[in-house]
């Protein structure tokens, strides 16, 4: 037997050889993961796990309410603000967070901090997330051209020299906003500056600032007159480059890309680098541009648009067993037997980067998979990142941005007009939800 702490300071004794209590797990936005986890829980712990799968749309329609009796919930990180604002989650106990089985020190820094924290608490355990990268045909681009990918203006020049259908931006519905924010990240974020898309003291939208206009105009140049971008999700971009239909694009590798199709007969020479960066950023308070120092990194990663995290609801009828299960699920051996199968997941432990092929699949070479791992390692060394604020109904703010950016790019619209419409609609949404309520959530998400 061993002693275990549960929320509220209570202590109970567990028999490590006993069969775990039956649990109910809700998986939001991932249809296949629950069955995989249940099989492993039964095989390895002789545990009983009832699975409920719910689409993002249905969960939003339920006003983000967790059903009674759910012991564990698996969900994308952007929902964390909604669930904590509704007081629906229990914080992760210190005992569990420091446990040998979870081994938090081996979890990549941004996964054990940024994606699972809201306010001053860890509310979840990380279960992996993808990292947006620039993927390219290494057999087509020489070293000097790859160097040009580090800068957005240089990238535009490279894209201008290749056929329009040989460059891919994933601008399908639901993705344009995220690609836009990934482009804007290095223009709007700097150490110590917490106002990014909203002014943190007023909730005023900053989306119509000059920085976002530059981001939109850069995307407009990259899109050109080619409409194929608006049909592509990141997985489509990955398939196109891996099969030789495209030379360059924004995406990330996942073995699930070829679940329904055979992987390419010939494994092409593929490379990965981080998205381009910026040598200056815009300060909305001072209303001027500030040059980045030579000794500071110019790249700002954009996170939180995808991935999986796991938490225990307050409504759980067996919180002790639920936390024990979550600790097991987040442990390294179980990662490699469960969440690795999800297209929503991605490497999130240092050991995962040592063998990334289990995540990336066989469509790319081991050398290419290692390059992707290097990109992830580089991103997780960053102190400054951009996450879309986890305020109430953040999905609606993003949907407005997505629709306007897509339509604006399709029609070649002026950046100022597109972003002014976004700002107006965001203001109306904030007023509808309640400005004071949103300000509290915004401050909490900023760690203040």
Short mmCIF file of C-alpha atoms in Angstrom, two decimals:
data_model
loop_
_atom_site.label_atom_id
_atom_site.label_comp_id
_atom_site.label_asym_id
_atom_site.label_seq_id
_atom_site.Cartn_x
_atom_site.Cartn_y
_atom_site.Cartn_z
CA UNK A 1 0.00 0.00 0.00
CA UNK A 2 1.03 3.65 -0.43
CA UNK A 3 -0.29 6.95 0.82
CA UNK A 4 -1.89 9.30 -1.73
CA UNK A 5 -2.98 12.91 -1.43
CA UNK A 6 -6.18 14.11 -3.06
CA UNK A 7 -7.53 17.67 -3.51
CA UNK A 8 -8.63 19.27 -0.27
CA UNK A 9 -5.80 17.74 1.74
CA UNK A 10 -7.46 14.37 2.38
CA UNK A 11 -5.34 11.25 2.45
CA UNK A 12 -6.22 7.68 1.65
CA UNK A 13 -4.38 4.41 1.20
CA UNK A 14 -4.20 2.56 -2.08
CA UNK A 15 -3.26 -1.03 -2.76
CA UNK A 16 -1.08 -0.96 -5.88
CA UNK A 17 -2.15 -4.50 -6.76
CA UNK A 18 -5.89 -3.81 -6.54
CA UNK A 19 -8.08 -3.34 -9.58
CA UNK A 20 -8.81 0.37 -10.27
CA UNK A 21 -12.30 1.71 -9.77
CA UNK A 22 -14.48 2.03 -12.90
CA UNK A 23 -14.14 5.44 -14.54
CA UNK A 24 -15.92 7.46 -17.19
CA UNK A 25 -13.84 9.51 -19.66
CA UNK A 26 -15.10 12.24 -21.99
CA UNK A 27 -13.01 12.94 -25.11
CA UNK A 28 -13.83 16.23 -26.83
CA UNK A 29 -12.97 16.64 -30.50
CA UNK A 30 -11.17 13.31 -30.99
CA UNK A 31 -13.22 10.34 -32.15
CA UNK A 32 -10.77 7.42 -31.95
CA UNK A 33 -8.52 8.11 -28.98
CA UNK A 34 -10.96 6.95 -26.29
CA UNK A 35 -11.16 3.38 -27.54
CA UNK A 36 -7.35 3.15 -27.78
CA UNK A 37 -6.91 4.39 -24.21
CA UNK A 38 -9.62 2.08 -22.88
CA UNK A 39 -7.93 -0.97 -24.41
CA UNK A 40 -4.59 -0.08 -22.82
CA UNK A 41 -6.19 0.65 -19.43
CA UNK A 42 -7.89 -2.73 -19.46
CA UNK A 43 -4.81 -4.60 -20.67
CA UNK A 44 -2.25 -2.97 -18.38
CA UNK A 45 -4.26 -2.15 -15.24
CA UNK A 46 -7.31 -4.40 -15.61
CA UNK A 47 -9.35 -1.22 -15.39
CA UNK A 48 -12.85 -0.46 -16.63
CA UNK A 49 -13.19 2.75 -18.64
CA UNK A 50 -16.43 3.99 -20.19
CA UNK A 51 -15.85 6.33 -23.12
CA UNK A 52 -17.98 9.28 -24.20
CA UNK A 53 -16.92 11.00 -27.44
CA UNK A 54 -18.25 14.49 -28.12
CA UNK A 55 -17.57 16.77 -31.05
CA UNK A 56 -16.31 20.31 -30.50
CA UNK A 57 -19.53 21.61 -32.04
CA UNK A 58 -21.73 19.62 -29.65
CA UNK A 59 -19.67 20.70 -26.65
CA UNK A 60 -19.95 24.35 -27.65
CA UNK A 61 -23.69 23.85 -28.18
CA UNK A 62 -23.93 22.54 -24.61
CA UNK A 63 -22.53 25.90 -23.42
CA UNK A 64 -19.27 24.17 -22.52
CA UNK A 65 -20.84 22.15 -19.71
CA UNK A 66 -19.36 18.81 -18.67
CA UNK A 67 -21.89 16.08 -18.05
CA UNK A 68 -22.32 14.83 -14.49
CA UNK A 69 -20.43 11.67 -13.68
CA UNK A 70 -17.47 12.31 -16.01
CA UNK A 71 -14.26 11.46 -14.14
CA UNK A 72 -11.66 12.48 -16.74
CA UNK A 73 -11.93 14.86 -19.67
CA UNK A 74 -9.55 15.05 -22.65
CA UNK A 75 -9.80 18.26 -24.67
CA UNK A 76 -7.86 20.77 -26.81
CA UNK A 77 -5.90 23.41 -24.84
CA UNK A 78 -7.94 26.36 -26.13
CA UNK A 79 -10.93 25.12 -24.10
CA UNK A 80 -9.05 25.48 -20.80
CA UNK A 81 -10.27 29.03 -20.23
CA UNK A 82 -13.91 28.05 -20.72
CA UNK A 83 -13.67 25.12 -18.32
CA UNK A 84 -11.85 27.01 -15.58
CA UNK A 85 -14.09 30.08 -15.95
CA UNK A 86 -17.04 27.76 -15.30
CA UNK A 87 -15.27 26.34 -12.22
CA UNK A 88 -15.54 22.87 -13.73
CA UNK A 89 -12.01 21.51 -13.17
CA UNK A 90 -9.91 20.46 -10.20
CA UNK A 91 -6.29 21.68 -10.14
CA UNK A 92 -3.59 19.06 -10.53
CA UNK A 93 -2.40 17.97 -7.03
CA UNK A 94 1.23 18.75 -6.20
CA UNK A 95 1.83 15.10 -5.28
CA UNK A 96 0.78 13.96 -8.72
CA UNK A 97 2.65 16.77 -10.51
CA UNK A 98 5.86 15.76 -8.73
CA UNK A 99 5.39 12.02 -9.12
CA UNK A 100 7.99 9.72 -10.62
CA UNK A 101 5.45 8.19 -13.00
CA UNK A 102 4.49 11.54 -14.53
CA UNK A 103 8.15 12.68 -14.56
CA UNK A 104 7.32 16.32 -15.29
CA UNK A 105 10.98 17.32 -15.68
CA UNK A 106 11.12 15.28 -18.88
CA UNK A 107 8.09 17.09 -20.33
CA UNK A 108 9.03 19.88 -22.71
CA UNK A 109 8.87 23.25 -21.00
CA UNK A 110 6.04 24.87 -22.95
CA UNK A 111 3.89 21.76 -22.56
CA UNK A 112 4.31 21.62 -18.78
CA UNK A 113 3.65 25.34 -18.42
CA UNK A 114 1.99 27.45 -21.09
CA UNK A 115 -0.57 24.97 -22.40
CA UNK A 116 -1.85 23.65 -19.07
CA UNK A 117 -1.76 26.76 -16.85
CA UNK A 118 -4.48 29.35 -16.40
CA UNK A 119 -4.00 31.89 -13.68
CA UNK A 120 -1.70 30.46 -11.02
CA UNK A 121 -2.72 26.81 -11.34
CA UNK A 122 -1.90 23.75 -13.40
CA UNK A 123 -5.32 22.46 -14.40
CA UNK A 124 -4.35 19.60 -16.70
CA UNK A 125 -1.60 17.28 -17.85
CA UNK A 126 -0.14 17.58 -21.35
CA UNK A 127 -0.92 14.88 -23.90
CA UNK A 128 0.90 16.33 -26.91
CA UNK A 129 0.47 19.06 -29.49
CA UNK A 130 1.68 19.69 -33.04
CA UNK A 131 4.15 22.41 -33.97
CA UNK A 132 3.57 24.51 -37.08
CA UNK A 133 6.68 24.47 -39.29
CA UNK A 134 7.94 25.30 -42.75
CA UNK A 135 8.21 21.98 -44.61
CA UNK A 136 10.13 21.87 -47.89
CA UNK A 137 11.60 19.58 -50.53
CA UNK A 138 15.26 19.41 -49.55
CA UNK A 139 16.12 17.99 -52.97
CA UNK A 140 14.72 21.15 -54.62
CA UNK A 141 15.96 24.01 -52.43
CA UNK A 142 19.64 24.66 -51.82
CA UNK A 143 21.07 25.85 -48.51
CA UNK A 144 20.91 29.56 -49.43
CA UNK A 145 17.24 29.30 -50.37
CA UNK A 146 16.44 27.51 -47.11
CA UNK A 147 18.23 30.32 -45.26
CA UNK A 148 15.79 32.72 -46.94
CA UNK A 149 12.86 31.01 -45.20
CA UNK A 150 13.98 32.70 -41.97
CA UNK A 151 12.53 36.02 -43.16
CA UNK A 152 9.00 36.64 -44.47
CA UNK A 153 10.10 39.05 -47.19
CA UNK A 154 12.70 36.59 -48.44
CA UNK A 155 10.12 33.80 -48.34
CA UNK A 156 7.85 35.87 -50.58
CA UNK A 157 10.72 36.24 -53.07
CA UNK A 158 11.30 32.47 -53.08
CA UNK A 159 7.60 31.74 -53.60
CA UNK A 160 7.47 34.24 -56.49
CA UNK A 161 10.04 32.15 -58.34
CA UNK A 162 8.17 28.83 -58.22
CA UNK A 163 4.87 27.73 -59.75
CA UNK A 164 1.81 28.94 -57.85
CA UNK A 165 0.66 25.40 -57.02
CA UNK A 166 4.06 24.44 -55.60
CA UNK A 167 3.61 26.48 -52.43
CA UNK A 168 0.89 25.70 -49.88
CA UNK A 169 -0.70 27.69 -47.07
CA UNK A 170 -3.40 25.80 -45.12
CA UNK A 171 -6.26 28.30 -45.39
CA UNK A 172 -9.23 25.92 -45.29
CA UNK A 173 -12.07 27.02 -43.04
CA UNK A 174 -10.88 26.99 -39.45
CA UNK A 175 -7.20 27.34 -40.33
CA UNK A 176 -6.79 30.80 -41.88
CA UNK A 177 -6.98 32.53 -38.48
CA UNK A 178 -4.27 30.28 -37.04
CA UNK A 179 -1.88 30.74 -39.96
CA UNK A 180 -2.49 34.48 -39.77
CA UNK A 181 -1.70 34.55 -36.03
CA UNK A 182 1.39 32.40 -36.58
CA UNK A 183 2.60 34.99 -39.08
CA UNK A 184 1.75 37.87 -36.75
CA UNK A 185 3.30 36.36 -33.61
CA UNK A 186 6.80 37.76 -34.08
CA UNK A 187 5.36 41.21 -34.94
CA UNK A 188 3.24 41.62 -31.81
CA UNK A 189 4.95 39.75 -28.98
CA UNK A 190 8.01 40.62 -26.91
CA UNK A 191 9.27 39.84 -23.44
CA UNK A 192 7.15 41.49 -20.76
CA UNK A 193 4.49 42.76 -23.19
CA UNK A 194 1.19 41.04 -22.40
CA UNK A 195 -1.18 42.93 -24.70
CA UNK A 196 -1.29 40.99 -27.95
CA UNK A 197 -4.65 40.74 -29.73
CA UNK A 198 -6.47 42.59 -26.93
CA UNK A 199 -5.36 45.47 -24.73
CA UNK A 200 -5.14 43.74 -21.37
CA UNK A 201 -6.58 46.64 -19.31
CA UNK A 202 -9.56 47.42 -21.52
CA UNK A 203 -10.16 44.36 -23.74
CA UNK A 204 -9.97 46.72 -26.72
CA UNK A 205 -9.08 44.76 -29.88
CA UNK A 206 -5.58 45.38 -31.21
CA UNK A 207 -6.22 43.31 -34.33
CA UNK A 208 -6.44 46.45 -36.49
CA UNK A 209 -2.93 47.63 -35.56
CA UNK A 210 -0.16 48.11 -38.17
CA UNK A 211 1.49 44.84 -37.11
CA UNK A 212 -1.52 42.76 -38.11
CA UNK A 213 -1.84 44.72 -41.35
CA UNK A 214 1.69 43.70 -42.28
CA UNK A 215 0.87 40.08 -41.46
CA UNK A 216 -2.22 40.19 -43.68
CA UNK A 217 -0.33 41.82 -46.56
CA UNK A 218 2.45 39.22 -46.33
CA UNK A 219 -0.14 36.45 -46.56
CA UNK A 220 -1.79 38.20 -49.50
CA UNK A 221 1.55 38.22 -51.33
CA UNK A 222 2.09 34.54 -50.59
CA UNK A 223 -1.39 33.54 -51.72
CA UNK A 224 -1.21 35.54 -54.94
CA UNK A 225 -3.98 34.57 -57.35
CA UNK A 226 -3.94 30.88 -56.48
CA UNK A 227 -7.19 29.58 -54.95
CA UNK A 228 -5.90 26.13 -53.99
CA UNK A 229 -4.73 27.34 -50.56
CA UNK A 230 -8.34 27.77 -49.41
CA UNK A 231 -9.01 24.05 -49.80
CA UNK A 232 -6.03 22.92 -47.72
CA UNK A 233 -5.80 21.91 -44.06
CA UNK A 234 -2.30 21.29 -42.61
CA UNK A 235 -2.61 17.53 -43.17
CA UNK A 236 -3.33 18.17 -46.87
CA UNK A 237 -0.20 20.30 -47.16
CA UNK A 238 1.84 17.53 -45.54
CA UNK A 239 0.50 14.94 -47.96
CA UNK A 240 1.13 17.15 -50.97
CA UNK A 241 4.76 17.82 -50.09
CA UNK A 242 5.49 14.24 -49.01
CA UNK A 243 4.13 12.93 -52.34
CA UNK A 244 5.92 15.49 -54.51
CA UNK A 245 2.84 17.52 -55.49
CA UNK A 246 4.20 20.63 -53.80
CA UNK A 247 7.63 21.94 -52.86
CA UNK A 248 7.06 24.14 -49.84
CA UNK A 249 4.37 24.87 -47.26
CA UNK A 250 3.25 25.45 -43.68
CA UNK A 251 2.37 22.22 -41.89
CA UNK A 252 3.73 19.50 -39.60
CA UNK A 253 4.28 15.75 -40.03
CA UNK A 254 1.84 13.18 -38.67
CA UNK A 255 1.64 9.46 -39.36
CA UNK A 256 -2.15 9.74 -39.48
CA UNK A 257 -1.90 11.64 -42.79
CA UNK A 258 -1.73 8.35 -44.68
CA UNK A 259 -4.17 6.27 -42.63
CA UNK A 260 -6.58 6.06 -45.57
CA UNK A 261 -3.97 6.17 -48.34
CA UNK A 262 -0.76 4.29 -48.89
CA UNK A 263 2.34 6.36 -48.04
CA UNK A 264 4.43 7.52 -51.00
CA UNK A 265 6.32 4.73 -52.78
CA UNK A 266 9.44 6.89 -52.83
CA UNK A 267 10.49 8.72 -49.68
CA UNK A 268 11.55 12.18 -50.82
CA UNK A 269 14.25 14.36 -49.29
CA UNK A 270 12.27 16.55 -46.92
CA UNK A 271 13.39 19.31 -44.56
CA UNK A 272 11.84 21.32 -41.74
CA UNK A 273 12.64 24.75 -40.32
CA UNK A 274 10.80 27.13 -38.03
CA UNK A 275 8.42 29.65 -39.51
CA UNK A 276 10.07 32.93 -40.53
CA UNK A 277 10.74 35.51 -37.84
CA UNK A 278 10.85 39.30 -37.55
CA UNK A 279 13.62 41.71 -36.62
CA UNK A 280 11.14 44.22 -35.14
CA UNK A 281 7.87 44.25 -33.25
CA UNK A 282 5.08 46.78 -32.79
CA UNK A 283 4.30 48.29 -29.39
CA UNK A 284 0.59 49.27 -29.40
CA UNK A 285 0.94 51.42 -26.28
CA UNK A 286 3.81 53.49 -27.69
CA UNK A 287 2.47 53.12 -31.25
CA UNK A 288 5.90 52.55 -32.73
CA UNK A 289 8.15 49.79 -34.03
CA UNK A 290 10.98 48.46 -31.87
CA UNK A 291 14.02 46.70 -33.30
CA UNK A 292 14.93 43.40 -31.72
CA UNK A 293 18.42 43.19 -30.27
CA UNK A 294 20.99 41.07 -32.04
CA UNK A 295 21.34 38.83 -28.98
CA UNK A 296 17.63 38.00 -28.73
CA UNK A 297 15.72 35.41 -30.70
CA UNK A 298 13.53 36.92 -33.41
CA UNK A 299 11.18 33.98 -33.66
CA UNK A 300 7.97 33.83 -31.58
CA UNK A 301 6.11 30.50 -31.76
CA UNK A 302 2.32 30.36 -31.89
CA UNK A 303 0.82 27.65 -29.68
CA UNK A 304 -2.52 26.41 -28.40
CA UNK A 305 -4.32 26.01 -31.74
CA UNK A 306 -4.21 22.23 -31.45
CA UNK A 307 -3.21 19.41 -29.16
CA UNK A 308 -4.65 17.47 -26.23
CA UNK A 309 -4.62 17.95 -22.47
CA UNK A 310 -6.32 15.93 -19.73
CA UNK A 311 -8.07 17.07 -16.55
CA UNK A 312 -10.37 15.91 -13.76
CA UNK A 313 -13.81 17.61 -13.47
CA UNK A 314 -15.14 18.76 -10.12
CA UNK A 315 -18.18 16.61 -10.82
CA UNK A 316 -16.10 13.42 -10.81
CA UNK A 317 -17.47 10.83 -8.38
CA UNK A 318 -14.04 9.34 -7.78
CA UNK A 319 -11.38 12.04 -7.93
CA UNK A 320 -8.64 9.89 -6.39
CA UNK A 321 -8.97 7.17 -9.03
CA UNK A 322 -9.37 9.80 -11.75
CA UNK A 323 -6.08 11.51 -10.88
CA UNK A 324 -4.35 8.13 -10.67
CA UNK A 325 -5.63 7.34 -14.16
CA UNK A 326 -4.54 10.73 -15.51
CA UNK A 327 -1.06 10.26 -14.05
CA UNK A 328 -0.86 6.89 -15.81
CA UNK A 329 -2.13 8.32 -19.12
CA UNK A 330 0.45 11.13 -19.11
CA UNK A 331 3.37 8.80 -18.35
CA UNK A 332 5.92 8.09 -21.07
CA UNK A 333 5.20 4.38 -21.77
CA UNK A 334 1.49 5.05 -22.12
CA UNK A 335 2.07 8.11 -24.35
CA UNK A 336 3.73 5.84 -26.87
CA UNK A 337 0.83 3.38 -26.83
CA UNK A 338 -2.10 5.81 -26.84
CA UNK A 339 -1.93 9.53 -27.68
CA UNK A 340 0.75 8.93 -30.31
CA UNK A 341 -2.11 7.54 -32.42
CA UNK A 342 -3.98 10.84 -32.38
CA UNK A 343 -3.56 13.37 -35.22
CA UNK A 344 -4.22 16.05 -32.57
CA UNK A 345 -1.14 15.10 -30.57
CA UNK A 346 2.60 15.49 -31.11
CA UNK A 347 5.91 15.00 -29.29
CA UNK A 348 5.89 16.59 -25.85
CA UNK A 349 8.68 14.83 -23.94
CA UNK A 350 12.43 15.12 -24.40
CA UNK A 351 12.57 11.36 -24.99
CA UNK A 352 9.99 11.70 -27.78
CA UNK A 353 12.47 13.88 -29.67
CA UNK A 354 15.02 11.07 -29.50
CA UNK A 355 12.77 8.86 -31.65
CA UNK A 356 10.31 11.13 -33.46
CA UNK A 357 9.51 8.60 -36.21
CA UNK A 358 6.80 6.98 -34.07
CA UNK A 359 4.98 10.33 -34.33
CA UNK A 360 5.88 11.24 -37.91
CA UNK A 361 5.37 7.87 -39.63
CA UNK A 362 7.17 6.42 -42.63
CA UNK A 363 6.24 9.00 -45.28
CA UNK A 364 9.41 10.94 -44.49
CA UNK A 365 12.94 9.78 -43.75
CA UNK A 366 14.45 9.38 -40.29
CA UNK A 367 16.69 12.37 -41.04
CA UNK A 368 13.64 14.53 -41.84
CA UNK A 369 11.91 13.37 -38.65
CA UNK A 370 14.99 14.41 -36.68
CA UNK A 371 14.84 17.86 -38.30
CA UNK A 372 11.23 18.18 -37.12
CA UNK A 373 12.36 17.16 -33.64
CA UNK A 374 15.06 19.84 -33.77
CA UNK A 375 12.41 22.46 -34.61
CA UNK A 376 10.33 21.37 -31.61
CA UNK A 377 13.39 21.50 -29.34
CA UNK A 378 14.21 24.99 -30.58
CA UNK A 379 10.64 26.20 -29.99
CA UNK A 380 10.65 24.85 -26.45
CA UNK A 381 13.73 26.91 -25.63
CA UNK A 382 11.71 30.09 -26.27
CA UNK A 383 10.65 32.30 -23.37
CA UNK A 384 8.24 34.38 -25.47
CA UNK A 385 5.30 32.68 -27.19
CA UNK A 386 1.87 33.65 -28.50
CA UNK A 387 -1.28 31.86 -27.38
CA UNK A 388 -4.66 33.26 -28.35
CA UNK A 389 -6.17 34.56 -25.08
CA UNK A 390 -8.25 31.89 -23.35
CA UNK A 391 -11.22 34.10 -22.59
CA UNK A 392 -14.88 33.17 -22.78
CA UNK A 393 -15.99 32.08 -26.27
CA UNK A 394 -12.53 32.42 -27.73
CA UNK A 395 -13.77 30.11 -30.49
CA UNK A 396 -16.18 32.82 -31.64
CA UNK A 397 -13.49 35.47 -31.76
CA UNK A 398 -11.35 33.10 -33.81
CA UNK A 399 -14.26 32.21 -36.11
CA UNK A 400 -14.77 35.91 -36.89
CA UNK A 401 -11.08 36.32 -37.63
CA UNK A 402 -11.01 33.17 -39.74
CA UNK A 403 -13.98 34.20 -41.90
CA UNK A 404 -12.71 37.73 -42.49
CA UNK A 405 -9.13 36.71 -43.26
CA UNK A 406 -10.25 33.99 -45.67
CA UNK A 407 -12.68 36.26 -47.48
CA UNK A 408 -10.20 39.13 -47.54
CA UNK A 409 -7.45 36.99 -49.03
CA UNK A 410 -9.78 35.45 -51.58
CA UNK A 411 -10.90 38.89 -52.77
CA UNK A 412 -7.57 40.71 -52.46
CA UNK A 413 -9.10 43.15 -49.98
CA UNK A 414 -7.24 45.94 -48.20
CA UNK A 415 -5.79 44.91 -44.86
CA UNK A 416 -7.15 47.93 -42.99
CA UNK A 417 -10.73 47.25 -44.09
CA UNK A 418 -10.55 43.54 -43.24
CA UNK A 419 -9.05 44.09 -39.80
CA UNK A 420 -11.36 47.00 -38.96
CA UNK A 421 -14.33 44.69 -39.53
CA UNK A 422 -12.75 42.10 -37.25
CA UNK A 423 -12.20 44.72 -34.53
CA UNK A 424 -15.81 45.93 -34.77
CA UNK A 425 -17.21 42.40 -34.53
CA UNK A 426 -14.88 41.56 -31.64
CA UNK A 427 -16.03 44.65 -29.74
CA UNK A 428 -19.66 43.65 -30.24
CA UNK A 429 -18.90 40.12 -29.03
CA UNK A 430 -17.12 41.45 -25.93
CA UNK A 431 -20.07 43.67 -25.08
CA UNK A 432 -22.44 40.73 -25.52
CA UNK A 433 -20.43 38.46 -23.20
CA UNK A 434 -19.57 41.20 -20.71
CA UNK A 435 -16.42 43.31 -20.73
CA UNK A 436 -15.67 42.96 -17.01
CA UNK A 437 -16.06 39.19 -17.21
CA UNK A 438 -13.70 39.04 -20.20
CA UNK A 439 -11.18 41.33 -18.54
CA UNK A 440 -11.00 39.03 -15.52
CA UNK A 441 -10.36 36.03 -17.77
CA UNK A 442 -7.83 37.96 -19.84
CA UNK A 443 -5.90 38.99 -16.72
CA UNK A 444 -6.02 35.43 -15.42
CA UNK A 445 -4.71 34.09 -18.74
CA UNK A 446 -1.87 36.61 -18.55
CA UNK A 447 -0.92 35.21 -15.17
CA UNK A 448 -1.87 38.44 -13.36
#
